[in-house]
mmCIF file of C-alpha atoms in Angstrom:
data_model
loop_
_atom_site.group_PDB
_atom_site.id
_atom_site.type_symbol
_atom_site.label_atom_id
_atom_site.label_comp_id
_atom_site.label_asym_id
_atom_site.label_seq_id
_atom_site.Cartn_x
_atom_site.Cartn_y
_atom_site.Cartn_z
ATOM 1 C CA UNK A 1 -2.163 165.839 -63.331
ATOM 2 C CA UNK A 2 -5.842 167.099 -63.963
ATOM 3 C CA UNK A 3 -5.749 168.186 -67.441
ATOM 4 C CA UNK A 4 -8.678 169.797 -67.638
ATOM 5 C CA UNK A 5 -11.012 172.023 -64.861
ATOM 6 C CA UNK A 6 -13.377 169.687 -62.819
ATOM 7 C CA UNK A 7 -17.061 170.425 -63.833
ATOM 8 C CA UNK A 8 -19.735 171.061 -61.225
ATOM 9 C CA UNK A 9 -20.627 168.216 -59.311
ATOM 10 C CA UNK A 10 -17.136 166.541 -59.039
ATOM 11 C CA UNK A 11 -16.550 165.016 -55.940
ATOM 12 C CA UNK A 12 -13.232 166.222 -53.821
ATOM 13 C CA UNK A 13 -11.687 163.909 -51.326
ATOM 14 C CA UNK A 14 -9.889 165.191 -48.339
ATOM 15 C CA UNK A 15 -7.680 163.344 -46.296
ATOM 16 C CA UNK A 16 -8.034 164.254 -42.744
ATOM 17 C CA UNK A 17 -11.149 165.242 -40.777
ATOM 18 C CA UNK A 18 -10.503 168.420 -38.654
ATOM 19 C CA UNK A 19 -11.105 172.055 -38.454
ATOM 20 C CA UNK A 20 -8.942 172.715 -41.786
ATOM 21 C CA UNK A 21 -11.166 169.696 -43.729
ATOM 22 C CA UNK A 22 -14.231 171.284 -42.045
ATOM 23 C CA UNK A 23 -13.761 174.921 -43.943
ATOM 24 C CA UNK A 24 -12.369 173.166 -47.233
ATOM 25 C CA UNK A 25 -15.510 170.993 -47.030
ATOM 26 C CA UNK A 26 -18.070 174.353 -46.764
ATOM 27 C CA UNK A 27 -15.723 176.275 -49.281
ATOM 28 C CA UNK A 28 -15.887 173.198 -51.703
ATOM 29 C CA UNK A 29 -19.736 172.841 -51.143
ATOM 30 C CA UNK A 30 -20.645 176.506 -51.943
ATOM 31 C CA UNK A 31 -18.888 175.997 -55.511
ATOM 32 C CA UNK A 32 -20.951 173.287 -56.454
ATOM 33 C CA UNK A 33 -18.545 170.209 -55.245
ATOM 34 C CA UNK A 34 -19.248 166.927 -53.606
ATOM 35 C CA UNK A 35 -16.764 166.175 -50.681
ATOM 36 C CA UNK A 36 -15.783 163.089 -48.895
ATOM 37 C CA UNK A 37 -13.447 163.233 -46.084
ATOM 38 C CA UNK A 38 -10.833 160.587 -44.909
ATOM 39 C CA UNK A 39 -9.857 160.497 -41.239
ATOM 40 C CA UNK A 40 -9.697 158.380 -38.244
ATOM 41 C CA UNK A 41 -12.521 159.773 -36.231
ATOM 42 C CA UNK A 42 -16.557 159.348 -35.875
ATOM 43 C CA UNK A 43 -18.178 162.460 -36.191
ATOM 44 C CA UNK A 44 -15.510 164.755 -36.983
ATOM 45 C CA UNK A 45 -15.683 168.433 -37.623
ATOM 46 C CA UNK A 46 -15.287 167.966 -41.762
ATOM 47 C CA UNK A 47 -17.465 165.175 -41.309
ATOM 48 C CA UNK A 48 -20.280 167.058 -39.890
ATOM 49 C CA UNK A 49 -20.453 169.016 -43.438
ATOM 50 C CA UNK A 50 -19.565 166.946 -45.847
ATOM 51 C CA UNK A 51 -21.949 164.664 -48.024
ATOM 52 C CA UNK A 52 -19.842 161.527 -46.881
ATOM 53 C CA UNK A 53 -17.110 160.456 -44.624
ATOM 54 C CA UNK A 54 -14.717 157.110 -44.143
ATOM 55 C CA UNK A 55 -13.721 156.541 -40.856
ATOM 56 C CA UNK A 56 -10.259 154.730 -40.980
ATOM 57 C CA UNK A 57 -6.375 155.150 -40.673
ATOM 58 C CA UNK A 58 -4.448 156.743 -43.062
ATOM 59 C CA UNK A 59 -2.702 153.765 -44.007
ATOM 60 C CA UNK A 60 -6.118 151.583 -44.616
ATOM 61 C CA UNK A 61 -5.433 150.563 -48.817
ATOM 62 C CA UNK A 62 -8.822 149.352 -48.904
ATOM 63 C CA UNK A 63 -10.497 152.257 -47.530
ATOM 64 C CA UNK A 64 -8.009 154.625 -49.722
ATOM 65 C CA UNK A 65 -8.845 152.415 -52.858
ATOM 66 C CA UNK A 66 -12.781 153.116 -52.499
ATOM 67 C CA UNK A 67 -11.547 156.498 -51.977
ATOM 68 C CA UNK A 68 -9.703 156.636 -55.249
ATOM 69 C CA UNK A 69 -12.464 154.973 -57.125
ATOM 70 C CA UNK A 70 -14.935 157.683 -55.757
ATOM 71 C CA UNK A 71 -13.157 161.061 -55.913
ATOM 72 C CA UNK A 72 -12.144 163.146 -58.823
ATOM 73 C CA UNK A 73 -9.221 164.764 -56.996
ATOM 74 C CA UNK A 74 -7.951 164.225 -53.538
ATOM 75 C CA UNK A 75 -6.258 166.651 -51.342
ATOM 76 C CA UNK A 76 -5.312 166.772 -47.672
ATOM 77 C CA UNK A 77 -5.785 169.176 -44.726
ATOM 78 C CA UNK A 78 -2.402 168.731 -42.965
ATOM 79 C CA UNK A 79 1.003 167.700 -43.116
ATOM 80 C CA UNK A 80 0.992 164.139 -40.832
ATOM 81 C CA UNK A 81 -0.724 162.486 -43.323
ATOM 82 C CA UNK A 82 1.347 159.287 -44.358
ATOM 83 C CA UNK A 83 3.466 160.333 -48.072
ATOM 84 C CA UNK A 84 3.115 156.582 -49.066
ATOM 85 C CA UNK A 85 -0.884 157.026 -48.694
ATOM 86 C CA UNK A 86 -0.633 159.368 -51.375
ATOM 87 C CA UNK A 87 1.517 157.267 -53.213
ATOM 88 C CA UNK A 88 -0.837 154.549 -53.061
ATOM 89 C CA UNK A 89 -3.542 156.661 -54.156
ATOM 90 C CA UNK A 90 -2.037 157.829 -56.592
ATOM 91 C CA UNK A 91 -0.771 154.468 -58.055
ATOM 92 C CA UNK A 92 -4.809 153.658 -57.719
ATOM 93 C CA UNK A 93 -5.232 156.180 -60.590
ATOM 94 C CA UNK A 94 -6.412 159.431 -58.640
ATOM 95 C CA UNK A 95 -5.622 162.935 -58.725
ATOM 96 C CA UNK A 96 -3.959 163.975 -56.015
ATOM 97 C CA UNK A 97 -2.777 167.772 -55.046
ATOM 98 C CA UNK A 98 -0.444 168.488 -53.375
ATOM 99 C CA UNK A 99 2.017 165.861 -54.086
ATOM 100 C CA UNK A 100 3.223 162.975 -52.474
ATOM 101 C CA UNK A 101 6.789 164.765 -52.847
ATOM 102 C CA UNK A 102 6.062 168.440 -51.590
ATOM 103 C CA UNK A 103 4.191 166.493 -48.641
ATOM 104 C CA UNK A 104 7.320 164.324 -47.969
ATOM 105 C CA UNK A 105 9.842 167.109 -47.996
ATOM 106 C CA UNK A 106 7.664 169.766 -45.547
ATOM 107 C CA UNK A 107 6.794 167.066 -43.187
ATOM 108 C CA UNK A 108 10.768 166.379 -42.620
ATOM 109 C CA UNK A 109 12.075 169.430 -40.681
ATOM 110 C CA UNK A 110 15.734 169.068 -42.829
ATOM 111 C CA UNK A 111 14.698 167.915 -46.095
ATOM 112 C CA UNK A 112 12.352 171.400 -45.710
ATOM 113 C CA UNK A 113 15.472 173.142 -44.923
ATOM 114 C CA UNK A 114 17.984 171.599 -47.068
ATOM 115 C CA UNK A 115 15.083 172.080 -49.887
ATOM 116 C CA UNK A 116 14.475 175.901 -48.803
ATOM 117 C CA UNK A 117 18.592 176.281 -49.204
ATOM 118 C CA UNK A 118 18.382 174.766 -52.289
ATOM 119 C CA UNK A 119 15.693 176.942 -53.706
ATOM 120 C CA UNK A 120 17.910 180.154 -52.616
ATOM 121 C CA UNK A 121 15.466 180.490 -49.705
ATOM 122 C CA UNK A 122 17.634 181.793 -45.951
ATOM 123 C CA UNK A 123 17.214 179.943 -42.948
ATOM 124 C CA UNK A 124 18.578 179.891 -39.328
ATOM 125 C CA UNK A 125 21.694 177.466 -39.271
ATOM 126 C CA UNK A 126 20.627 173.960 -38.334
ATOM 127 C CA UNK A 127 21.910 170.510 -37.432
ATOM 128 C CA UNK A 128 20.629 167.192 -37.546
ATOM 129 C CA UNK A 129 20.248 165.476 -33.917
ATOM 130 C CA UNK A 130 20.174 161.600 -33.822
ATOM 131 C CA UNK A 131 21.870 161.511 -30.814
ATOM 132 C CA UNK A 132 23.298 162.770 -27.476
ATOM 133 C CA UNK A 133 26.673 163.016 -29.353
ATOM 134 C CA UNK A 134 25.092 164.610 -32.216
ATOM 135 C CA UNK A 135 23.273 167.179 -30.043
ATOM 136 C CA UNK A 136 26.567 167.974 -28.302
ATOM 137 C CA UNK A 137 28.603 168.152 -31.394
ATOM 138 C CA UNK A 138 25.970 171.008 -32.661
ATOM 139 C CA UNK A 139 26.201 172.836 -29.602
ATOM 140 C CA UNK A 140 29.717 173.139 -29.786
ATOM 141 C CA UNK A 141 29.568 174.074 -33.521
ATOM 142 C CA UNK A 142 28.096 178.077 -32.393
ATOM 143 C CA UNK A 143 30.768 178.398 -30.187
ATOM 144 C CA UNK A 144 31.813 180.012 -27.016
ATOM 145 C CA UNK A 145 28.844 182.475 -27.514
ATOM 146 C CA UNK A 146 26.033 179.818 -27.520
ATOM 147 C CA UNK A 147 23.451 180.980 -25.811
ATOM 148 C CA UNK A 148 20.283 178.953 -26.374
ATOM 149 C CA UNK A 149 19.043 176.843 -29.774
ATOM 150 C CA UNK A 150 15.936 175.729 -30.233
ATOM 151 C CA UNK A 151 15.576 171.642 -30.910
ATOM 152 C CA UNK A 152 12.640 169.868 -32.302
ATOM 153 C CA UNK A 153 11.997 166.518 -33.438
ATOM 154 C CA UNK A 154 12.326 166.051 -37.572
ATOM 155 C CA UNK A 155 8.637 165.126 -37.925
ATOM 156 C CA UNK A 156 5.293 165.973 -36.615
ATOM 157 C CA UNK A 157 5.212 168.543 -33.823
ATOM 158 C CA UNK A 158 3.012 171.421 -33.877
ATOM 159 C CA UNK A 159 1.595 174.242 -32.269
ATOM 160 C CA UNK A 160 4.943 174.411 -29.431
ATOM 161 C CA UNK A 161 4.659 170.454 -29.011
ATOM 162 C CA UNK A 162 7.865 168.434 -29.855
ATOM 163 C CA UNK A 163 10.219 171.015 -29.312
ATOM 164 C CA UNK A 164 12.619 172.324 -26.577
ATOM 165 C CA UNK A 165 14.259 175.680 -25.958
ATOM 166 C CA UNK A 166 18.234 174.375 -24.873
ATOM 167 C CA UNK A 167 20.054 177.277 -23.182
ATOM 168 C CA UNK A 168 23.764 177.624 -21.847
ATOM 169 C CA UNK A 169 24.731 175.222 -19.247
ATOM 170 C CA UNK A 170 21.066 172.946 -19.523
ATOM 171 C CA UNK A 171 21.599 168.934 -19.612
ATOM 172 C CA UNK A 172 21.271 168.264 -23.184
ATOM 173 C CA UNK A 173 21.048 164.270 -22.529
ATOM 174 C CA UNK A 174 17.472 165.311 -20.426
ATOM 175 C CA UNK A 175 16.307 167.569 -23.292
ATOM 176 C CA UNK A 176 16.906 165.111 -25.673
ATOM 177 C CA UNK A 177 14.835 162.696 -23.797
ATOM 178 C CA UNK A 178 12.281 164.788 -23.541
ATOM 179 C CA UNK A 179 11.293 164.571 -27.355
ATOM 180 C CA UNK A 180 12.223 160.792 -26.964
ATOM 181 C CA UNK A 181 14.803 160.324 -28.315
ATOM 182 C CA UNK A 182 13.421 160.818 -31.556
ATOM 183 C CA UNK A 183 14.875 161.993 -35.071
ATOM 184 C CA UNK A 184 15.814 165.696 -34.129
ATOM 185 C CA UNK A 185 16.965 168.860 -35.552
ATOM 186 C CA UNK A 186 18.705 171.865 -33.502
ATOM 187 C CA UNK A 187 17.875 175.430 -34.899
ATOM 188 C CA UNK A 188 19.945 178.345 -34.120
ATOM 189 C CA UNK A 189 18.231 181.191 -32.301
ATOM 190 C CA UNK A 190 16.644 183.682 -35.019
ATOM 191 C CA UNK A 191 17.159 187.220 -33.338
ATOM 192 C CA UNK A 192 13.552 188.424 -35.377
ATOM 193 C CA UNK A 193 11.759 191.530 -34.503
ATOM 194 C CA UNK A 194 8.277 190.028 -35.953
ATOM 195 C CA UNK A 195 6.645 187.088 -37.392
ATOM 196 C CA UNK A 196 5.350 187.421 -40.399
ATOM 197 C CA UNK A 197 3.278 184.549 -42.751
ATOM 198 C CA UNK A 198 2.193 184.508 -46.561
ATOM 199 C CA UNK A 199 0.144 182.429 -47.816
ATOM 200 C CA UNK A 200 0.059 181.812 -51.354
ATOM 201 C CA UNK A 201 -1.948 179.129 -53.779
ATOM 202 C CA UNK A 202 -0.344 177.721 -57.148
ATOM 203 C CA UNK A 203 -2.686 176.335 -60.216
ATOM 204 C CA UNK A 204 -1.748 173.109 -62.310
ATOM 205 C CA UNK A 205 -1.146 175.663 -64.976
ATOM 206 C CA UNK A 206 1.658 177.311 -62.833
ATOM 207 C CA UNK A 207 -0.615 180.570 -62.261
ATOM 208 C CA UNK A 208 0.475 181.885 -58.622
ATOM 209 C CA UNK A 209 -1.771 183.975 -56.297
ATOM 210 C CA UNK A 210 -0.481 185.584 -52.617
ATOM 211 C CA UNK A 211 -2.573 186.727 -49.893
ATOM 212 C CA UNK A 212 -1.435 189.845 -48.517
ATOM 213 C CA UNK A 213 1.557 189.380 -45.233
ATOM 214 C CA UNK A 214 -0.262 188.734 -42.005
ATOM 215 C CA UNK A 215 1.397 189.341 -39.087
ATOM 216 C CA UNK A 216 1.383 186.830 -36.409
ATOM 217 C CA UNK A 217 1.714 186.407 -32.386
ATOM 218 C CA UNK A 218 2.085 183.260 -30.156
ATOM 219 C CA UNK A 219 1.568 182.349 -26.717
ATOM 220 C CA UNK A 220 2.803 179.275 -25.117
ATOM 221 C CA UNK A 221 3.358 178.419 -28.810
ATOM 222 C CA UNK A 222 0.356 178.750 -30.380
ATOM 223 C CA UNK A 223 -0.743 181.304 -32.649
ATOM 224 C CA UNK A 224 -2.811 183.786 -30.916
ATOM 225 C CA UNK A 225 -3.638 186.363 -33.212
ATOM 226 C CA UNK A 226 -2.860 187.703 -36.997
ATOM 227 C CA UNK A 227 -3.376 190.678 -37.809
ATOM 228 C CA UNK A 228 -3.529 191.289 -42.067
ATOM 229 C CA UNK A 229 -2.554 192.910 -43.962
ATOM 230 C CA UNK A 230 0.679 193.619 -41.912
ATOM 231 C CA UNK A 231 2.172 197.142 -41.181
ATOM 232 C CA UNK A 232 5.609 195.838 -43.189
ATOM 233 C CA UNK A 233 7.505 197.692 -46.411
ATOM 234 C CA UNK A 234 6.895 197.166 -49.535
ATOM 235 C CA UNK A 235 10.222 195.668 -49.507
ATOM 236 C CA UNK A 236 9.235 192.974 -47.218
ATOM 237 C CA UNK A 237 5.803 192.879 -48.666
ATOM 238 C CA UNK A 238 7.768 191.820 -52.075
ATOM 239 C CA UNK A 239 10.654 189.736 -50.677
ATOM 240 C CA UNK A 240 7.830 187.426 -48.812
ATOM 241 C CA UNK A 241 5.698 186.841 -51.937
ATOM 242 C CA UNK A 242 8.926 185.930 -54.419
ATOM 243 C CA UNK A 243 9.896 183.221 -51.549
ATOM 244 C CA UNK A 244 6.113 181.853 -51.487
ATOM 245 C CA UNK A 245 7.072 181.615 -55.084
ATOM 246 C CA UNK A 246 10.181 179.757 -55.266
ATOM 247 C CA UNK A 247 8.810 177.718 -52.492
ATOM 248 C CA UNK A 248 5.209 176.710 -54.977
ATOM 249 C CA UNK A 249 7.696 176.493 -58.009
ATOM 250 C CA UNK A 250 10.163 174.379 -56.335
ATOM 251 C CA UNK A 251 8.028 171.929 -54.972
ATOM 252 C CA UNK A 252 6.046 171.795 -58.150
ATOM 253 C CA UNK A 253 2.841 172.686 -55.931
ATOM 254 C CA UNK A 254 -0.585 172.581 -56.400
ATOM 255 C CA UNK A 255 -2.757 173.903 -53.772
ATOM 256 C CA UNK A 256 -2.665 176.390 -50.822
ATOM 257 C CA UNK A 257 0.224 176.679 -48.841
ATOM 258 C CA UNK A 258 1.846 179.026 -45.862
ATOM 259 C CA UNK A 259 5.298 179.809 -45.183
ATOM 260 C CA UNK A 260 6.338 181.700 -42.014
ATOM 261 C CA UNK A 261 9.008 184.036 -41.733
ATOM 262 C CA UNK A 262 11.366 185.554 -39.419
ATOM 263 C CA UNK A 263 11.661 189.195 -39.947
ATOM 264 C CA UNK A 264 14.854 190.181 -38.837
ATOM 265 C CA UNK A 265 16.541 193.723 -37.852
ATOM 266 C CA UNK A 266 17.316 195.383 -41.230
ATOM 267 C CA UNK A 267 14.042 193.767 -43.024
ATOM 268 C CA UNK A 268 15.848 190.921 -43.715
ATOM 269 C CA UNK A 269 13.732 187.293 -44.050
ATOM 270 C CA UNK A 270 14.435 183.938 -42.608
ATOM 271 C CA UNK A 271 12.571 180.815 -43.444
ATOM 272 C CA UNK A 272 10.912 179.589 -40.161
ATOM 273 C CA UNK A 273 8.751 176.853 -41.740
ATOM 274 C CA UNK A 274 6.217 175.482 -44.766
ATOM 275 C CA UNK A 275 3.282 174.088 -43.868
ATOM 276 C CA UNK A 276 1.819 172.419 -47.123
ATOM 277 C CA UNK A 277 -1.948 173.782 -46.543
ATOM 278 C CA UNK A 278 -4.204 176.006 -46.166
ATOM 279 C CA UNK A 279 -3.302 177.866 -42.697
ATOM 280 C CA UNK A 280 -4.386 178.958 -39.512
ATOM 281 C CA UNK A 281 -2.771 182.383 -40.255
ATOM 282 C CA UNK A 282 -4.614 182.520 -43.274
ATOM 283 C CA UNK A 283 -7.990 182.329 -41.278
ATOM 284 C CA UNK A 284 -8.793 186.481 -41.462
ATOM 285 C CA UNK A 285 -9.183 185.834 -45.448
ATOM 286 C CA UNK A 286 -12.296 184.526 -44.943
ATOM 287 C CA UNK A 287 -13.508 188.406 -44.202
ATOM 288 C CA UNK A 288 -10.963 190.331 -45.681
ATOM 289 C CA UNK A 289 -10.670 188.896 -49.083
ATOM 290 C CA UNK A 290 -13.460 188.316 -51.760
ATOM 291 C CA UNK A 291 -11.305 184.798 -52.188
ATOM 292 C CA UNK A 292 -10.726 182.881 -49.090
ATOM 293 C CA UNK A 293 -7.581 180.588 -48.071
ATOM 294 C CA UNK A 294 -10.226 177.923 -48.521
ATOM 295 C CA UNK A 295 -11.987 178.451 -51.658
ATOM 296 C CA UNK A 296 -8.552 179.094 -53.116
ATOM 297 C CA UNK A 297 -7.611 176.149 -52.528
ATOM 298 C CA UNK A 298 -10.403 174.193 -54.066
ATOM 299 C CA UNK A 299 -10.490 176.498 -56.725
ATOM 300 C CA UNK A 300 -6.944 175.213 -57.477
ATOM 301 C CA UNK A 301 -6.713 171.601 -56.955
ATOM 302 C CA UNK A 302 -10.121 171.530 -59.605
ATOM 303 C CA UNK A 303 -8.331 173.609 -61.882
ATOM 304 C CA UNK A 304 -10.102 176.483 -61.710
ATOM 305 C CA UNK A 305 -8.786 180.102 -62.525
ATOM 306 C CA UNK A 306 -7.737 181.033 -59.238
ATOM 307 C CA UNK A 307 -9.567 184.063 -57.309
ATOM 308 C CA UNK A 308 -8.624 187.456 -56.193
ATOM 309 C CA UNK A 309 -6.923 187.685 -53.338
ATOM 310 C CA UNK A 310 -6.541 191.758 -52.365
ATOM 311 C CA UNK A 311 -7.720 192.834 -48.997
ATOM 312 C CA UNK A 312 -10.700 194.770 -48.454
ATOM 313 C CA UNK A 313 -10.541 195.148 -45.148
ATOM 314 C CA UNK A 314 -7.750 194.995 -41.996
ATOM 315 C CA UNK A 315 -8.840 192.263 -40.026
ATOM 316 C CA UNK A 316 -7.612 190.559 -36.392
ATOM 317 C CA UNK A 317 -8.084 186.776 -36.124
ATOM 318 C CA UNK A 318 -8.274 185.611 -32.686
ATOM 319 C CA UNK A 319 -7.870 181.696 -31.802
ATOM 320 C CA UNK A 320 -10.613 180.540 -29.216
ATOM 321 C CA UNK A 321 -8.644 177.818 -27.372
ATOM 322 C CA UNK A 322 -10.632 175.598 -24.701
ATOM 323 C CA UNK A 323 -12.934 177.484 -22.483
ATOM 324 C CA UNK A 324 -12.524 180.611 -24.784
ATOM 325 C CA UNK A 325 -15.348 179.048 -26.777
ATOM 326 C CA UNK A 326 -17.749 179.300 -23.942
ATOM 327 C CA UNK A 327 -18.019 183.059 -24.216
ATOM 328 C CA UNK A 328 -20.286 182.293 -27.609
ATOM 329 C CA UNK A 329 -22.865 184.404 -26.222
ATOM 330 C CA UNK A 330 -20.769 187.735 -26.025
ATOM 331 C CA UNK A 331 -17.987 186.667 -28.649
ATOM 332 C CA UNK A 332 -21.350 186.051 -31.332
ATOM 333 C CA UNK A 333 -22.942 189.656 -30.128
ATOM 334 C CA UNK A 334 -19.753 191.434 -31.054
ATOM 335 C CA UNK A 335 -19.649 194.135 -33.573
ATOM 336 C CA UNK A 336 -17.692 194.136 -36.785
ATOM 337 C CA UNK A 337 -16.297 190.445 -35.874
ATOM 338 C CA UNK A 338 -17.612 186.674 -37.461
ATOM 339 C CA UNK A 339 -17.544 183.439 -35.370
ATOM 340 C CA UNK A 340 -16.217 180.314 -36.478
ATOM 341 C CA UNK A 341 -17.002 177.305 -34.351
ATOM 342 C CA UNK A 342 -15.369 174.125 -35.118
ATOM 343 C CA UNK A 343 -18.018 171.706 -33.993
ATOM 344 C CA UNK A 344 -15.271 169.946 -31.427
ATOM 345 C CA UNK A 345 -17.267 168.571 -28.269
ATOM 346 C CA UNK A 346 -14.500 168.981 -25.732
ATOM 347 C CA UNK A 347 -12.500 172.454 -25.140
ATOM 348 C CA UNK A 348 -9.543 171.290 -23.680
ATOM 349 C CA UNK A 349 -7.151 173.217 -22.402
ATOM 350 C CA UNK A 350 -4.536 174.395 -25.823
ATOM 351 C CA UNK A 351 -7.419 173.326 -28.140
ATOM 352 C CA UNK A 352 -8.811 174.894 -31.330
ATOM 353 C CA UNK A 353 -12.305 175.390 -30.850
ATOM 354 C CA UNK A 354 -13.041 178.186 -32.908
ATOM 355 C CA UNK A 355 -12.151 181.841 -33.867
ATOM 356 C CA UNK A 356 -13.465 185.017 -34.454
ATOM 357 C CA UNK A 357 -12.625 187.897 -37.220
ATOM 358 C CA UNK A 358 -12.428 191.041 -36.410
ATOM 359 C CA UNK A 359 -12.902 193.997 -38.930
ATOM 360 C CA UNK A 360 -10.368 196.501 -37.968
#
């Protein structure tokens, strides 16, 4: 536990070397912090702006042990990172936010969900798949009406990879192969009218901040656009922000995270998932909030008083996937909007390159 706020000049660690580490690295730099990333490639997008980088797997102890030695607190920029790393570090004598156990729990799709239950938080009805049978069993479980179910493996998996839609008469034994044959979970279809996120940052003093709801929309299952604040009800507005809360509280969490939400037909919510960082939903803070996702979250693993996070503006963020980031010219020449580029040399096809705000 940091006991006391880090003083200017502390160095931050960050484990992992992508977009996310990238903005936490410029947030961290523009409040006076030192940051040295962790991650497994050469010239990475956090590594481009930090003051130092270590090139290495996750699971290297003597990389992470010159890591311990040379950070004041470490954090991490997304969920795959290995929970025994931060144990290690940890049992090195570092500071380390979030914790090993909120990271273990949200990177296991049914601890999450057995956790969310726990904490009085709804989700869909789910079943754990470690098998053909298993899968079968589940299917018969919704009954005669089963329709379709989504299943995804337990861990890892993101943005529509590792995951299957299974509808009425498919063959379940292919589906499951597809994902091979790995650790699974089956989710009953959630029958939403919207998705909604909130993203929310907890101090080690237990002070809680929310951002206001963003509303979000995929394609081929990656998030497209978010549009914030949302057009929701107050009571929506206030139902989202007291599950952020039992969510930070529960886990004991210290940092920015982002839980997504089903909203279904009578306002009610459904956990969809935690993602134990800041968030590509939370992007649009970055022009419509005098407090960022990013600086939040730096401001709270130092133990600083945590910043205000009311909109001043509506704002659209747009991901730039592949190609997209080839319209710089016209994207940069846009009114009203801000470019992000990620500093990735390739734009694949489904990759993050960038994205743009725009002021509504």
């Amino acid at each position: 536990m940091l006991k006391t706020p880090l003083p200017l000049g502390s160095t931050i660690g960050i484990l992992g070397d992508g977009q996310l580490g990238r903005m936490l690295s410029q947030a961290a730099s523009r409040l006076g912090f030192k940051v040295v990333t962790f991650g497994p490639d050469v010239g990475s997008p956090a590594a481009q702006v930090s003051l130092a980088s270590k090139v290495a797997a996750y699971t290297d102890e003597a990389v992470l042990a010159r890591l311990a030695e040379s950070c004041d607190v470490i954090t991490f920029e997304f969920e795959n990172v290995p929970a025994a790393s931060l144990d290690f570090l940890t049992g090195k004598g570092a500071v380390v936010a979030p914790s090993s156990k909120a990271l273990r729990i949200t990177q296991d799709r049914i601890l999450e969900k057995d956790f969310a239950r726990n904490a009085g938080v709804w989700t869909v009805d789910y079943f754990p798949i470690d098998s053909v049978e298993d899968l079968g069993n589940a299917i018969s479980e919704h009954g005669p009406g089963f329709e379709s179910a989504l299943l995804k493996t337990r861990r890892e998996g993101y943005d529509g990879k590792g995951q299957i839609w299974i509808r009425k008469g498919d063959d379940i034994e292919k589906a499951y192969a597809s994902l091979g044959h790995r650790p699974a979970i089956l989710e009953s279809k959630a029958s939403f009218t919207r998705e909604i996120s909130v993203v929310a940052a907890r101090g080690w003093n237990g002070e809680i901040k929310t951002f206001p709801i963003g509303e979000n929309h995929h394609v081929g299952g990656i998030l497209s656009t978010t549009l914030a604040p949302a057009q929701v009800s107050e009571a929506v507005t206030a139902e989202a922000h007291e599950i952020a809360r039992k969510v930070l509280e529960g886990l004991d969490y210290v940092g920015v995270l982002a839980v997504e939400l089903f909203v279904l037909p009578g306002d009610e919510l459904v956990l969809n998932e935690i993602a134990p960082r800041v968030h590509n939903s939370g992007h649009w803070t970055q022009d419509g909030c005098l407090c960022d996702q990013f600086e939040q979250h730096i401001r709270a693993v130092a133990g600083w008083p945590l910043g205000d996070t009311s909109a001043r503006c509506t704002v659209e963020m747009t991901n730039l996937l592949g190609a997209d980031i080839l319209d710089w010219p016209t994207l940069a020449a846009e009114p009203q909007s801000r470019l992000y580029v990620y500093g990735k040399d390739e734009p694949r096809a489904g990759r993050k390159m960038g994205h743009i705000n725009r002021i509504k």
